[in-house]
PDB file of C-alpha atoms in Angstrom:
ATOM      1  CA  MET A  18      46.681 122.217 123.937  1.00  0.00           C
ATOM      2  CA  PHE A  19      44.443 120.455 121.443  1.00  0.00           C
ATOM      3  CA  ALA A  20      47.453 119.768 119.223  1.00  0.00           C
ATOM      4  CA  ALA A  21      49.262 118.288 122.221  1.00  0.00           C
ATOM      5  CA  VAL A  22      46.379 115.948 123.025  1.00  0.00           C
ATOM      6  CA  GLU A  23      46.155 114.846 119.404  1.00  0.00           C
ATOM      7  CA  ALA A  24      49.935 114.300 119.347  1.00  0.00           C
ATOM      8  CA  VAL A  25      49.755 112.166 122.496  1.00  0.00           C
ATOM      9  CA  GLU A  26      46.891 110.125 121.048  1.00  0.00           C
ATOM     10  CA  ALA A  27      48.881 109.596 117.839  1.00  0.00           C
ATOM     11  CA  GLY A  28      52.175 109.038 119.670  1.00  0.00           C
ATOM     12  CA  ASP A  29      53.696 111.923 117.668  1.00  0.00           C
ATOM     13  CA  ALA A  30      56.829 112.804 119.637  1.00  0.00           C
ATOM     14  CA  ALA A  31      57.895 115.420 117.042  1.00  0.00           C
ATOM     15  CA  VAL A  32      54.849 117.641 117.619  1.00  0.00           C
ATOM     16  CA  LEU A  33      55.232 117.291 121.376  1.00  0.00           C
ATOM     17  CA  THR A  34      58.904 118.236 121.133  1.00  0.00           C
ATOM     18  CA  GLU A  35      57.899 121.419 119.261  1.00  0.00           C
ATOM     19  CA  LEU A  36      55.616 122.209 122.202  1.00  0.00           C
ATOM     20  CA  GLY A  37      58.416 121.564 124.683  1.00  0.00           C
ATOM     21  CA  VAL A  38      57.036 118.249 125.929  1.00  0.00           C
ATOM     22  CA  ASP A  39      58.873 114.935 126.069  1.00  0.00           C
ATOM     23  CA  LEU A  40      56.492 112.037 125.384  1.00  0.00           C
ATOM     24  CA  ARG A  41      58.267 110.025 128.091  1.00  0.00           C
ATOM     25  CA  GLN A  42      57.045 112.547 130.696  1.00  0.00           C
ATOM     26  CA  LEU A  43      53.501 111.426 129.944  1.00  0.00           C
ATOM     27  CA  GLN A  44      53.964 107.674 130.019  1.00  0.00           C
ATOM     28  CA  GLY A  45      51.521 105.894 132.277  1.00  0.00           C
ATOM     29  CA  LEU A  46      49.206 108.889 132.596  1.00  0.00           C
ATOM     30  CA  THR A  47      45.615 108.649 131.435  1.00  0.00           C
ATOM     31  CA  GLY A  48      42.492 110.767 131.456  1.00  0.00           C
ATOM     32  CA  ARG A  49      42.466 113.794 133.718  1.00  0.00           C
ATOM     33  CA  GLU A  50      46.015 113.099 134.990  1.00  0.00           C
ATOM     34  CA  LEU A  51      47.294 113.273 131.414  1.00  0.00           C
ATOM     35  CA  PHE A  52      45.406 116.505 130.684  1.00  0.00           C
ATOM     36  CA  ALA A  53      46.589 118.086 133.945  1.00  0.00           C
ATOM     37  CA  GLU A  54      50.212 117.222 133.237  1.00  0.00           C
ATOM     38  CA  LEU A  55      49.979 118.512 129.651  1.00  0.00           C
ATOM     39  CA  ALA A  56      48.466 121.760 130.905  1.00  0.00           C
ATOM     40  CA  ARG A  57      51.203 122.109 133.516  1.00  0.00           C
ATOM     41  CA  LEU A  58      53.976 121.413 131.014  1.00  0.00           C
ATOM     42  CA  ILE A  59      52.630 123.746 128.330  1.00  0.00           C
ATOM     43  CA  LEU A  60      51.004 126.513 130.373  1.00  0.00           C
ATOM     44  CA  GLY A  61      53.239 126.368 133.423  1.00  0.00           C
ATOM     45  CA  SER A  62      52.113 126.581 137.020  1.00  0.00           C
ATOM     46  CA  PRO A  63      49.369 129.127 137.643  1.00  0.00           C
ATOM     47  CA  SER A  64      50.589 132.173 139.552  1.00  0.00           C
ATOM     48  CA  HIS A  65      47.433 134.300 139.351  1.00  0.00           C
ATOM     49  CA  PRO A  66      43.713 133.479 139.654  1.00  0.00           C
ATOM     50  CA  ASP A  67      43.280 134.172 135.918  1.00  0.00           C
ATOM     51  CA  ASP A  68      46.075 131.678 135.144  1.00  0.00           C
ATOM     52  CA  LEU A  69      44.281 129.114 137.273  1.00  0.00           C
ATOM     53  CA  ALA A  70      41.040 129.907 135.418  1.00  0.00           C
ATOM     54  CA  VAL A  71      42.742 129.195 132.086  1.00  0.00           C
ATOM     55  CA  SER A  72      44.196 125.913 133.374  1.00  0.00           C
ATOM     56  CA  GLN A  73      40.835 124.804 134.755  1.00  0.00           C
ATOM     57  CA  ALA A  74      39.096 125.737 131.505  1.00  0.00           C
ATOM     58  CA  VAL A  75      41.647 123.745 129.511  1.00  0.00           C
ATOM     59  CA  LEU A  76      41.183 120.730 131.777  1.00  0.00           C
ATOM     60  CA  ALA A  77      37.392 120.964 131.602  1.00  0.00           C
ATOM     61  CA  THR A  78      37.503 121.226 127.817  1.00  0.00           C
ATOM     62  CA  LEU A  79      39.904 118.334 127.351  1.00  0.00           C
ATOM     63  CA  ALA A  80      38.098 116.113 129.834  1.00  0.00           C
ATOM     64  CA  SER A  81      34.691 116.736 128.261  1.00  0.00           C
ATOM     65  CA  GLY A  82      35.816 116.620 124.649  1.00  0.00           C
ATOM     66  CA  GLU A  83      34.218 114.056 122.414  1.00  0.00           C
ATOM     67  CA  PRO A  84      36.404 112.070 120.019  1.00  0.00           C
ATOM     68  CA  GLY A  85      36.230 113.611 116.560  1.00  0.00           C
ATOM     69  CA  ALA A  86      34.842 116.949 117.804  1.00  0.00           C
ATOM     70  CA  SER A  87      35.453 119.790 115.361  1.00  0.00           C
ATOM     71  CA  LEU A  88      37.848 122.599 116.154  1.00  0.00           C
ATOM     72  CA  SER A  89      34.966 125.076 116.473  1.00  0.00           C
ATOM     73  CA  ASP A  90      33.224 122.721 118.933  1.00  0.00           C
ATOM     74  CA  ARG A  91      36.378 122.447 121.037  1.00  0.00           C
ATOM     75  CA  ILE A  92      36.937 126.192 120.982  1.00  0.00           C
ATOM     76  CA  ALA A  93      33.314 126.777 121.968  1.00  0.00           C
ATOM     77  CA  GLN A  94      33.704 124.357 124.890  1.00  0.00           C
ATOM     78  CA  PHE A  95      36.894 126.133 125.951  1.00  0.00           C
ATOM     79  CA  VAL A  96      35.405 129.640 125.709  1.00  0.00           C
ATOM     80  CA  ALA A  97      32.358 128.612 127.728  1.00  0.00           C
ATOM     81  CA  ALA A  98      34.570 126.992 130.380  1.00  0.00           C
ATOM     82  CA  LEU A  99      36.950 129.961 130.460  1.00  0.00           C
ATOM     83  CA  ALA A 100      34.120 132.490 130.714  1.00  0.00           C
ATOM     84  CA  TRP A 101      32.654 130.591 133.661  1.00  0.00           C
ATOM     85  CA  GLN A 102      36.046 130.229 135.380  1.00  0.00           C
ATOM     86  CA  ARG A 103      36.739 133.941 134.984  1.00  0.00           C
ATOM     87  CA  ALA A 104      33.259 134.765 136.290  1.00  0.00           C
ATOM     88  CA  ALA A 105      33.990 132.536 139.284  1.00  0.00           C
ATOM     89  CA  VAL A 106      37.248 134.443 139.910  1.00  0.00           C
ATOM     90  CA  GLN A 107      35.332 137.736 139.841  1.00  0.00           C
ATOM     91  CA  LEU A 108      32.642 136.391 142.142  1.00  0.00           C
ATOM     92  CA  ALA A 109      35.125 134.830 144.582  1.00  0.00           C
ATOM     93  CA  SER A 110      36.549 138.279 145.268  1.00  0.00           C
ATOM     94  CA  ASN A 111      33.105 139.452 146.374  1.00  0.00           C
ATOM     95  CA  ARG A 112      32.523 138.840 150.082  1.00  0.00           C
ATOM     96  CA  SER A 113      28.744 138.619 149.720  1.00  0.00           C
ATOM     97  CA  TRP A 114      29.239 135.841 147.162  1.00  0.00           C
ATOM     98  CA  ARG A 115      31.458 133.870 149.532  1.00  0.00           C
ATOM     99  CA  ASP A 116      28.856 134.161 152.286  1.00  0.00           C
ATOM    100  CA  ARG A 117      26.058 132.596 150.208  1.00  0.00           C
ATOM    101  CA  ALA A 118      24.713 129.114 150.848  1.00  0.00           C
ATOM    102  CA  LYS A 119      26.099 126.366 148.626  1.00  0.00           C
ATOM    103  CA  THR A 120      22.664 125.663 147.143  1.00  0.00           C
ATOM    104  CA  THR A 121      22.329 129.305 146.077  1.00  0.00           C
ATOM    105  CA  ILE A 122      25.783 129.216 144.511  1.00  0.00           C
ATOM    106  CA  ARG A 123      25.055 125.955 142.650  1.00  0.00           C
ATOM    107  CA  ALA A 124      21.788 127.343 141.294  1.00  0.00           C
ATOM    108  CA  PHE A 125      23.550 130.502 140.164  1.00  0.00           C
ATOM    109  CA  GLU A 126      26.352 128.463 138.572  1.00  0.00           C
ATOM    110  CA  ALA A 127      23.908 126.302 136.602  1.00  0.00           C
ATOM    111  CA  LYS A 128      21.994 129.331 135.343  1.00  0.00           C
ATOM    112  CA  ALA A 129      25.124 131.311 134.447  1.00  0.00           C
ATOM    113  CA  LYS A 130      26.782 128.358 132.693  1.00  0.00           C
ATOM    114  CA  GLY A 131      23.654 127.801 130.597  1.00  0.00           C
ATOM    115  CA  TRP A 132      23.528 131.491 129.684  1.00  0.00           C
ATOM    116  CA  ILE A 133      27.245 131.463 128.755  1.00  0.00           C
ATOM    117  CA  ARG A 134      26.925 128.278 126.658  1.00  0.00           C
ATOM    118  CA  ALA A 135      23.980 129.756 124.760  1.00  0.00           C
ATOM    119  CA  ARG A 136      25.999 132.879 123.873  1.00  0.00           C
ATOM    120  CA  VAL A 137      29.060 130.873 122.830  1.00  0.00           C
ATOM    121  CA  THR A 138      27.016 128.463 120.715  1.00  0.00           C
ATOM    122  CA  GLN A 139      25.668 131.396 118.703  1.00  0.00           C
ATOM    123  CA  ILE A 140      29.159 132.387 117.521  1.00  0.00           C
ATOM    124  CA  ALA A 141      31.168 129.150 117.766  1.00  0.00           C
ATOM    125  CA  ASP A 142      32.104 129.167 114.067  1.00  0.00           C
ATOM    126  CA  VAL A 143      33.247 132.799 114.277  1.00  0.00           C
ATOM    127  CA  LEU A 144      35.466 132.059 117.289  1.00  0.00           C
ATOM    128  CA  ALA A 145      37.286 129.322 115.382  1.00  0.00           C
ATOM    129  CA  ASN A 146      38.630 131.995 113.004  1.00  0.00           C
ATOM    130  CA  ARG A 147      39.771 134.458 115.685  1.00  0.00           C
ATOM    131  CA  SER A 148      43.145 134.893 117.315  1.00  0.00           C
ATOM    132  CA  ALA A 149      43.826 133.432 120.740  1.00  0.00           C
ATOM    133  CA  GLN A 150      43.771 136.940 122.221  1.00  0.00           C
ATOM    134  CA  GLU A 151      40.388 137.718 120.660  1.00  0.00           C
ATOM    135  CA  VAL A 152      38.986 134.453 122.024  1.00  0.00           C
ATOM    136  CA  ALA A 153      40.359 135.194 125.505  1.00  0.00           C
ATOM    137  CA  ASN A 154      38.971 138.745 125.365  1.00  0.00           C
ATOM    138  CA  TYR A 155      35.551 137.430 124.350  1.00  0.00           C
ATOM    139  CA  ALA A 156      35.588 134.954 127.264  1.00  0.00           C
ATOM    140  CA  SER A 157      36.522 137.732 129.709  1.00  0.00           C
ATOM    141  CA  ASP A 158      33.794 140.017 128.376  1.00  0.00           C
ATOM    142  CA  LEU A 159      31.283 137.193 128.584  1.00  0.00           C
ATOM    143  CA  ALA A 160      32.302 136.502 132.193  1.00  0.00           C
ATOM    144  CA  ALA A 161      31.742 140.147 133.122  1.00  0.00           C
ATOM    145  CA  ARG A 162      28.388 140.193 131.339  1.00  0.00           C
ATOM    146  CA  ALA A 163      27.306 136.987 133.118  1.00  0.00           C
ATOM    147  CA  CYS A 164      28.243 138.448 136.510  1.00  0.00           C
ATOM    148  CA  HIS A 165      26.314 141.627 135.709  1.00  0.00           C
ATOM    149  CA  GLU A 166      23.332 139.737 134.267  1.00  0.00           C
ATOM    150  CA  PHE A 167      22.870 137.536 137.315  1.00  0.00           C
ATOM    151  CA  SER A 168      24.300 139.666 140.140  1.00  0.00           C
ATOM    152  CA  GLU A 169      20.802 140.739 141.228  1.00  0.00           C
ATOM    153  CA  GLU A 170      19.919 137.107 141.926  1.00  0.00           C
ATOM    154  CA  LEU A 171      22.629 136.782 144.529  1.00  0.00           C
TER     155      LEU A 171
END
């Protein structure tokens, strides 16, 4: 995804073609619309809550990315976003979670996201040298740990 964004920014149709994207499909799109369309074209339509979590994590990462951010910074942003999205999927399946007041959920979300970011920041450079599967596994494990860590507070 990061290569696709960089290719769009550079107008590099060749890289986009390798990714299965026609630059003309993206004409006139900017910001979040552009990121959403890139995610849809490259990742496909989500058919499972985990697929949706990945798409939302990609969008959050791309939308919050700073120009010139290093690869390890971008990966860290993605892992933190993916871990939270996967935690949210786990929590959404829990009826007691769905019955909580919005203020309780927001407070939990802020605390859990901070906890996740702190863990990811500690190993951001390591994640940059791992395979995509290892990164995804780490995000899933982190999501489960966050749910366990803060489940008593719900």
